[in-house]
Short mmCIF file of N, CA and C and ligand atoms in Angstrom, two decimals:
data_model
loop_
_atom_site.label_atom_id
_atom_site.label_comp_id
_atom_site.label_asym_id
_atom_site.label_seq_id
_atom_site.Cartn_x
_atom_site.Cartn_y
_atom_site.Cartn_z
N MET A 284 32.25 -284.95 173.85
CA MET A 284 31.99 -285.66 172.61
C MET A 284 33.26 -285.78 171.79
N ALA A 285 33.52 -286.99 171.36
CA ALA A 285 34.75 -287.24 170.59
C ALA A 285 34.67 -286.56 169.23
N LYS A 286 35.79 -285.98 168.86
CA LYS A 286 35.85 -285.30 167.58
C LYS A 286 36.03 -286.31 166.46
N ASN A 287 35.32 -286.08 165.37
CA ASN A 287 35.50 -286.96 164.21
C ASN A 287 36.85 -286.72 163.58
N LYS A 288 37.27 -287.66 162.75
CA LYS A 288 38.50 -287.49 161.97
C LYS A 288 38.28 -286.37 160.95
N ARG A 289 39.36 -285.67 160.69
CA ARG A 289 39.29 -284.57 159.74
C ARG A 289 39.53 -285.10 158.33
N CYS A 290 38.70 -284.61 157.40
CA CYS A 290 38.85 -285.02 156.00
C CYS A 290 40.14 -284.44 155.42
N GLY A 291 40.94 -285.29 154.82
CA GLY A 291 42.21 -284.86 154.25
C GLY A 291 42.03 -284.02 152.98
N GLU A 292 40.87 -284.13 152.37
CA GLU A 292 40.62 -283.41 151.12
C GLU A 292 40.09 -282.00 151.38
N CYS A 293 39.01 -281.89 152.17
CA CYS A 293 38.35 -280.59 152.33
C CYS A 293 38.46 -280.03 153.75
N GLY A 294 38.97 -280.82 154.69
CA GLY A 294 39.17 -280.31 156.05
C GLY A 294 37.94 -280.40 156.94
N SER A 295 36.83 -280.92 156.40
CA SER A 295 35.60 -281.02 157.18
C SER A 295 35.71 -282.10 158.25
N TYR A 296 34.98 -281.89 159.37
CA TYR A 296 34.94 -282.92 160.42
C TYR A 296 33.66 -283.76 160.32
N GLU A 297 32.88 -283.52 159.26
CA GLU A 297 31.65 -284.30 159.06
C GLU A 297 31.99 -285.65 158.42
N THR A 298 32.73 -286.47 159.19
CA THR A 298 33.15 -287.76 158.65
C THR A 298 32.56 -288.89 159.49
N GLY A 299 32.32 -290.01 158.87
CA GLY A 299 31.80 -291.18 159.58
C GLY A 299 31.89 -292.40 158.69
N TYR A 300 31.65 -293.56 159.32
CA TYR A 300 31.74 -294.80 158.55
C TYR A 300 30.48 -295.03 157.73
N ARG A 301 30.68 -295.51 156.53
CA ARG A 301 29.59 -295.74 155.60
C ARG A 301 29.93 -297.00 154.78
N ASP A 302 28.91 -297.74 154.37
CA ASP A 302 29.18 -298.90 153.51
C ASP A 302 29.56 -298.42 152.12
N SER A 303 30.62 -298.98 151.59
CA SER A 303 31.04 -298.61 150.25
C SER A 303 31.54 -299.83 149.50
N ALA A 304 31.17 -299.92 148.24
CA ALA A 304 31.66 -301.01 147.38
C ALA A 304 32.76 -300.48 146.46
N GLY A 305 33.16 -299.25 146.67
CA GLY A 305 34.20 -298.64 145.83
C GLY A 305 33.61 -297.93 144.62
N PRO A 306 34.26 -297.95 143.47
CA PRO A 306 35.45 -298.73 143.14
C PRO A 306 36.74 -298.18 143.80
N PHE A 307 37.63 -299.11 144.14
CA PHE A 307 38.91 -298.76 144.75
C PHE A 307 40.05 -299.11 143.80
N PRO A 308 41.04 -298.23 143.68
CA PRO A 308 42.25 -298.62 142.96
C PRO A 308 43.03 -299.60 143.84
N TRP A 309 43.65 -300.60 143.24
CA TRP A 309 44.36 -301.63 144.04
C TRP A 309 45.48 -302.24 143.22
N LYS A 310 46.70 -302.15 143.71
CA LYS A 310 47.88 -302.66 143.00
C LYS A 310 47.82 -302.23 141.53
N ASP A 311 47.92 -303.18 140.57
CA ASP A 311 47.88 -302.74 139.17
C ASP A 311 46.45 -302.72 138.62
N TYR A 312 45.46 -302.93 139.49
CA TYR A 312 44.07 -302.79 139.07
C TYR A 312 43.67 -301.31 139.19
N ARG A 313 43.12 -300.78 138.13
CA ARG A 313 42.73 -299.37 138.20
C ARG A 313 41.55 -299.17 139.14
N GLN A 314 40.53 -300.04 139.02
CA GLN A 314 39.40 -299.94 139.94
C GLN A 314 38.74 -301.28 140.16
N VAL A 315 38.43 -301.55 141.42
CA VAL A 315 37.77 -302.80 141.79
C VAL A 315 36.47 -302.45 142.50
N LEU A 316 35.36 -302.95 141.95
CA LEU A 316 34.06 -302.77 142.58
C LEU A 316 33.82 -304.00 143.45
N LEU A 317 33.68 -303.82 144.75
CA LEU A 317 33.60 -304.95 145.68
C LEU A 317 32.32 -305.76 145.50
N ALA A 318 32.45 -307.08 145.66
CA ALA A 318 31.30 -307.98 145.60
C ALA A 318 30.38 -307.71 146.79
N SER A 319 30.96 -307.45 147.95
CA SER A 319 30.14 -307.04 149.10
C SER A 319 30.80 -305.84 149.76
N PRO A 320 30.00 -304.80 150.03
CA PRO A 320 30.56 -303.54 150.54
C PRO A 320 31.25 -303.70 151.89
N ILE A 321 32.17 -302.79 152.19
CA ILE A 321 32.80 -302.75 153.50
C ILE A 321 32.59 -301.36 154.09
N ARG A 322 32.85 -301.24 155.42
CA ARG A 322 32.71 -299.97 156.11
C ARG A 322 33.93 -299.11 155.79
N VAL A 323 33.68 -297.92 155.29
CA VAL A 323 34.79 -297.03 154.94
C VAL A 323 34.52 -295.66 155.56
N LEU A 324 35.55 -295.05 156.16
CA LEU A 324 35.41 -293.71 156.71
C LEU A 324 35.25 -292.73 155.56
N THR A 325 34.14 -292.02 155.58
CA THR A 325 33.79 -291.17 154.44
C THR A 325 33.47 -289.75 154.89
N CYS A 326 33.86 -288.78 154.10
CA CYS A 326 33.53 -287.39 154.37
C CYS A 326 32.14 -287.09 153.81
N ALA A 327 31.24 -286.59 154.67
CA ALA A 327 29.88 -286.32 154.24
C ALA A 327 29.85 -285.09 153.33
N LYS A 328 30.87 -284.24 153.44
CA LYS A 328 30.87 -283.00 152.69
C LYS A 328 31.35 -283.19 151.25
N CYS A 329 32.50 -283.85 151.09
CA CYS A 329 33.06 -283.97 149.73
C CYS A 329 33.06 -285.40 149.21
N GLY A 330 32.67 -286.37 150.04
CA GLY A 330 32.58 -287.75 149.57
C GLY A 330 33.91 -288.50 149.57
N ASN A 331 34.96 -287.83 150.02
CA ASN A 331 36.28 -288.46 150.08
C ASN A 331 36.25 -289.71 150.96
N GLU A 332 36.76 -290.84 150.43
CA GLU A 332 36.82 -292.07 151.21
C GLU A 332 38.25 -292.24 151.73
N MET A 333 38.36 -292.23 153.08
CA MET A 333 39.68 -292.27 153.69
C MET A 333 40.01 -293.68 154.13
N SER A 334 41.19 -294.17 153.77
CA SER A 334 41.56 -295.49 154.26
C SER A 334 42.49 -295.30 155.44
N LEU A 335 42.05 -295.78 156.59
CA LEU A 335 42.86 -295.71 157.80
C LEU A 335 43.78 -296.92 157.81
N PRO A 336 44.95 -296.79 158.47
CA PRO A 336 45.90 -297.90 158.49
C PRO A 336 45.24 -299.22 158.92
N GLY A 337 44.37 -299.19 159.90
CA GLY A 337 43.71 -300.40 160.38
C GLY A 337 42.73 -300.99 159.40
N ASP A 338 42.28 -300.19 158.44
CA ASP A 338 41.28 -300.65 157.48
C ASP A 338 41.91 -301.29 156.25
N ALA A 339 43.20 -301.03 156.04
CA ALA A 339 43.86 -301.45 154.80
C ALA A 339 43.76 -302.96 154.60
N LYS A 340 43.94 -303.72 155.69
CA LYS A 340 43.93 -305.17 155.59
C LYS A 340 42.53 -305.66 155.20
N LYS A 341 41.52 -305.04 155.82
CA LYS A 341 40.13 -305.41 155.53
C LYS A 341 39.82 -305.16 154.05
N LEU A 342 40.30 -304.02 153.56
CA LEU A 342 40.05 -303.65 152.17
C LEU A 342 40.77 -304.63 151.23
N ASP A 343 42.04 -304.93 151.55
CA ASP A 343 42.80 -305.91 150.76
C ASP A 343 42.03 -307.22 150.65
N GLN A 344 41.53 -307.67 151.80
CA GLN A 344 40.83 -308.95 151.87
C GLN A 344 39.56 -308.91 151.01
N ALA A 345 38.80 -307.83 151.12
CA ALA A 345 37.55 -307.69 150.36
C ALA A 345 37.85 -307.65 148.86
N ILE A 346 38.93 -306.98 148.49
CA ILE A 346 39.29 -306.87 147.08
C ILE A 346 39.75 -308.22 146.54
N GLU A 347 40.58 -308.93 147.32
CA GLU A 347 41.05 -310.25 146.88
C GLU A 347 39.88 -311.21 146.74
N GLU A 348 38.92 -311.15 147.65
CA GLU A 348 37.73 -312.00 147.56
C GLU A 348 36.94 -311.70 146.29
N THR A 349 36.81 -310.41 146.00
CA THR A 349 36.05 -309.99 144.82
C THR A 349 36.72 -310.47 143.54
N ILE A 350 38.04 -310.29 143.45
CA ILE A 350 38.77 -310.69 142.25
C ILE A 350 38.71 -312.21 142.07
N THR A 351 38.82 -312.95 143.19
CA THR A 351 38.74 -314.42 143.13
C THR A 351 37.36 -314.85 142.65
N LEU A 352 36.31 -314.25 143.23
CA LEU A 352 34.93 -314.58 142.83
C LEU A 352 34.72 -314.35 141.34
N GLN A 353 35.15 -313.19 140.87
CA GLN A 353 34.96 -312.85 139.46
C GLN A 353 35.78 -313.76 138.56
N SER A 354 37.01 -314.07 138.97
CA SER A 354 37.87 -314.95 138.17
C SER A 354 37.22 -316.33 138.05
N GLN A 355 36.72 -316.86 139.18
CA GLN A 355 36.05 -318.16 139.16
C GLN A 355 34.88 -318.15 138.18
N ARG A 356 34.10 -317.08 138.25
CA ARG A 356 32.93 -316.95 137.37
C ARG A 356 33.36 -316.92 135.91
N PHE A 357 34.40 -316.14 135.60
CA PHE A 357 34.88 -316.04 134.22
C PHE A 357 35.38 -317.40 133.72
N ILE A 358 36.17 -318.09 134.55
CA ILE A 358 36.75 -319.39 134.17
C ILE A 358 35.62 -320.40 133.89
N ASP A 359 34.65 -320.47 134.81
CA ASP A 359 33.53 -321.41 134.63
C ASP A 359 32.74 -321.09 133.36
N GLN A 360 32.52 -319.79 133.15
CA GLN A 360 31.75 -319.32 131.99
C GLN A 360 32.44 -319.74 130.68
N ILE A 361 33.75 -319.51 130.60
CA ILE A 361 34.52 -319.80 129.39
C ILE A 361 34.52 -321.31 129.13
N ILE A 362 34.80 -322.10 130.17
CA ILE A 362 34.90 -323.56 130.01
C ILE A 362 33.55 -324.14 129.61
N ALA A 363 32.45 -323.64 130.19
CA ALA A 363 31.12 -324.13 129.86
C ALA A 363 30.76 -323.78 128.41
N ARG A 364 31.12 -322.58 127.99
CA ARG A 364 30.74 -322.13 126.65
C ARG A 364 31.58 -322.78 125.57
N GLU A 365 32.89 -322.89 125.82
CA GLU A 365 33.81 -323.36 124.78
C GLU A 365 34.04 -324.88 124.85
N HIS A 366 33.50 -325.53 125.87
CA HIS A 366 33.70 -326.97 126.07
C HIS A 366 35.20 -327.29 126.02
N CYS A 367 36.01 -326.43 126.61
CA CYS A 367 37.45 -326.67 126.64
C CYS A 367 37.83 -327.11 128.05
N ARG A 368 39.08 -327.54 128.19
CA ARG A 368 39.55 -327.92 129.51
C ARG A 368 40.25 -326.72 130.15
N GLN A 369 40.37 -326.78 131.47
CA GLN A 369 41.05 -325.68 132.18
C GLN A 369 42.49 -325.54 131.69
N ILE A 370 43.10 -326.66 131.32
CA ILE A 370 44.49 -326.66 130.85
C ILE A 370 44.59 -325.93 129.50
N ASP A 371 43.55 -326.04 128.65
CA ASP A 371 43.53 -325.31 127.38
C ASP A 371 43.39 -323.81 127.62
N LEU A 372 42.55 -323.47 128.56
CA LEU A 372 42.36 -322.06 128.90
C LEU A 372 43.66 -321.46 129.42
N ALA A 373 44.38 -322.23 130.23
CA ALA A 373 45.67 -321.76 130.76
C ALA A 373 46.63 -321.45 129.62
N ALA A 374 46.65 -322.33 128.60
CA ALA A 374 47.55 -322.13 127.45
C ALA A 374 47.19 -320.84 126.71
N ILE A 375 45.90 -320.59 126.55
CA ILE A 375 45.44 -319.38 125.87
C ILE A 375 45.82 -318.14 126.67
N LEU A 376 45.68 -318.25 127.99
CA LEU A 376 45.99 -317.10 128.86
C LEU A 376 47.50 -316.87 128.97
N GLY A 377 48.28 -317.90 128.64
CA GLY A 377 49.73 -317.79 128.77
C GLY A 377 50.20 -317.96 130.21
N VAL A 378 49.43 -318.72 131.00
CA VAL A 378 49.85 -319.03 132.38
C VAL A 378 49.93 -320.55 132.51
N THR A 379 50.62 -321.03 133.55
CA THR A 379 50.70 -322.48 133.76
C THR A 379 49.36 -322.98 134.29
N PRO A 380 49.04 -324.27 134.02
CA PRO A 380 47.81 -324.86 134.56
C PRO A 380 47.75 -324.75 136.09
N GLU A 381 48.92 -324.87 136.72
CA GLU A 381 48.98 -324.77 138.19
C GLU A 381 48.57 -323.38 138.65
N HIS A 382 49.06 -322.37 137.91
CA HIS A 382 48.74 -320.99 138.27
C HIS A 382 47.24 -320.73 138.11
N LEU A 383 46.65 -321.24 137.04
CA LEU A 383 45.22 -321.04 136.82
C LEU A 383 44.41 -321.75 137.90
N SER A 384 44.86 -322.94 138.31
CA SER A 384 44.19 -323.66 139.40
C SER A 384 44.26 -322.87 140.70
N ALA A 385 45.42 -322.27 140.93
CA ALA A 385 45.60 -321.47 142.15
C ALA A 385 44.70 -320.24 142.14
N ILE A 386 44.54 -319.64 140.95
CA ILE A 386 43.65 -318.48 140.81
C ILE A 386 42.22 -318.91 141.12
N LYS A 387 41.83 -320.06 140.54
CA LYS A 387 40.45 -320.53 140.72
C LYS A 387 40.18 -320.89 142.17
N GLY A 388 41.20 -321.42 142.85
CA GLY A 388 41.04 -321.82 144.24
C GLY A 388 41.19 -320.66 145.21
N GLY A 389 41.56 -319.49 144.71
CA GLY A 389 41.71 -318.33 145.58
C GLY A 389 43.06 -318.25 146.26
N ALA A 390 43.97 -319.18 145.91
CA ALA A 390 45.30 -319.18 146.53
C ALA A 390 46.19 -318.10 145.93
N ARG A 391 45.91 -317.74 144.66
CA ARG A 391 46.68 -316.69 144.00
C ARG A 391 45.73 -315.68 143.39
N ILE A 392 46.15 -314.41 143.40
CA ILE A 392 45.37 -313.36 142.76
C ILE A 392 45.99 -313.10 141.39
N PRO A 393 45.18 -313.14 140.33
CA PRO A 393 45.77 -312.92 139.00
C PRO A 393 46.29 -311.50 138.85
N SER A 394 47.29 -311.33 138.00
CA SER A 394 47.73 -309.97 137.66
C SER A 394 46.56 -309.31 136.93
N PHE A 395 46.58 -307.99 136.88
CA PHE A 395 45.49 -307.30 136.20
C PHE A 395 45.41 -307.73 134.74
N GLN A 396 46.56 -307.95 134.13
CA GLN A 396 46.61 -308.35 132.72
C GLN A 396 45.89 -309.68 132.51
N THR A 397 46.19 -310.66 133.36
CA THR A 397 45.54 -311.97 133.25
C THR A 397 44.05 -311.86 133.54
N PHE A 398 43.71 -311.09 134.58
CA PHE A 398 42.30 -310.90 134.93
C PHE A 398 41.54 -310.27 133.77
N ASN A 399 42.14 -309.27 133.18
CA ASN A 399 41.50 -308.54 132.09
C ASN A 399 41.31 -309.44 130.86
N PHE A 400 42.29 -310.31 130.61
CA PHE A 400 42.21 -311.25 129.51
C PHE A 400 41.08 -312.25 129.76
N LEU A 401 41.00 -312.75 131.01
CA LEU A 401 39.92 -313.66 131.40
C LEU A 401 38.56 -313.02 131.17
N LYS A 402 38.45 -311.77 131.58
CA LYS A 402 37.20 -311.03 131.45
C LYS A 402 36.82 -310.89 129.98
N THR A 403 37.79 -310.53 129.14
CA THR A 403 37.54 -310.37 127.71
C THR A 403 37.07 -311.69 127.10
N LEU A 404 37.75 -312.79 127.46
CA LEU A 404 37.40 -314.10 126.92
C LEU A 404 36.02 -314.54 127.40
N ALA A 405 35.66 -314.17 128.63
CA ALA A 405 34.37 -314.56 129.19
C ALA A 405 33.23 -313.78 128.55
N LEU A 406 33.48 -312.52 128.25
CA LEU A 406 32.41 -311.66 127.75
C LEU A 406 32.29 -311.69 126.23
N ASP A 407 33.34 -312.14 125.54
CA ASP A 407 33.35 -312.06 124.09
C ASP A 407 33.82 -313.39 123.49
N ALA A 408 32.88 -314.17 122.97
CA ALA A 408 33.20 -315.49 122.40
C ALA A 408 34.15 -315.36 121.23
N ASN A 409 34.06 -314.28 120.46
CA ASN A 409 34.96 -314.10 119.32
C ASN A 409 36.39 -313.91 119.77
N ALA A 410 36.57 -313.24 120.89
CA ALA A 410 37.92 -313.03 121.43
C ALA A 410 38.56 -314.37 121.74
N PHE A 411 37.76 -315.32 122.22
CA PHE A 411 38.29 -316.65 122.52
C PHE A 411 38.76 -317.33 121.25
N LYS A 412 37.96 -317.26 120.19
CA LYS A 412 38.32 -317.92 118.92
C LYS A 412 39.62 -317.35 118.37
N VAL A 413 39.77 -316.03 118.43
CA VAL A 413 40.97 -315.39 117.91
C VAL A 413 42.19 -315.74 118.76
N ALA A 414 41.97 -315.87 120.10
CA ALA A 414 43.08 -316.10 121.02
C ALA A 414 43.51 -317.57 121.06
N ASP A 415 42.64 -318.49 120.59
CA ASP A 415 42.95 -319.91 120.65
C ASP A 415 44.13 -320.23 119.73
N PRO A 416 45.24 -320.76 120.28
CA PRO A 416 46.42 -321.06 119.45
C PRO A 416 46.09 -321.94 118.25
N ALA A 417 45.05 -322.80 118.37
CA ALA A 417 44.66 -323.68 117.26
C ALA A 417 44.16 -322.87 116.07
N ASN A 418 43.74 -321.65 116.30
CA ASN A 418 43.20 -320.81 115.22
C ASN A 418 44.20 -319.81 114.68
N PHE A 419 45.42 -319.83 115.17
CA PHE A 419 46.39 -318.80 114.76
C PHE A 419 46.65 -318.79 113.25
N PRO A 420 46.85 -319.96 112.59
CA PRO A 420 47.14 -319.90 111.15
C PRO A 420 45.97 -319.29 110.37
N LYS A 421 44.74 -319.63 110.80
CA LYS A 421 43.56 -319.12 110.11
C LYS A 421 43.47 -317.59 110.32
N ALA A 422 43.72 -317.15 111.55
CA ALA A 422 43.61 -315.73 111.86
C ALA A 422 44.63 -314.93 111.06
N ALA A 423 45.76 -315.56 110.75
CA ALA A 423 46.84 -314.84 110.05
C ALA A 423 46.46 -314.53 108.60
N ASN A 424 45.43 -315.23 108.08
CA ASN A 424 45.04 -315.02 106.69
C ASN A 424 44.18 -313.77 106.49
N TYR A 425 43.72 -313.18 107.56
CA TYR A 425 42.84 -312.01 107.42
C TYR A 425 43.58 -310.83 106.81
ZN1 ZN B 741 35.91 -283.80 152.66
#
């Protein structure tokens, strides 16, 4: 019988593949909860999730898909609510219209900062009003 991989955290051999949606830390993202779970080698004893070299690409792909999906949702949500154009949203985010198009199309992954800004604008209509350059003089009067 083949021996299981040893857990790097607790040394247990009670390890096996399990579906996991994370959250996983990734690049400058602190944690990404996957849109669809992937198979991850997991320790049954301590819960440690081990990333094997062969799994890294799969995880990258799943994370990039998740971030793209969420970014698309945020962009659509903001544009529908604010009746603005994608080019206006790009100006508010401080990115070029081309970059925002690439994010929406999945060709580029936004930096965590841009993603976080998108999320804030999507979840909080007031944040959009304050961030809109057209409202800057008014906001300065507070
Ligand atoms: Zn363990």
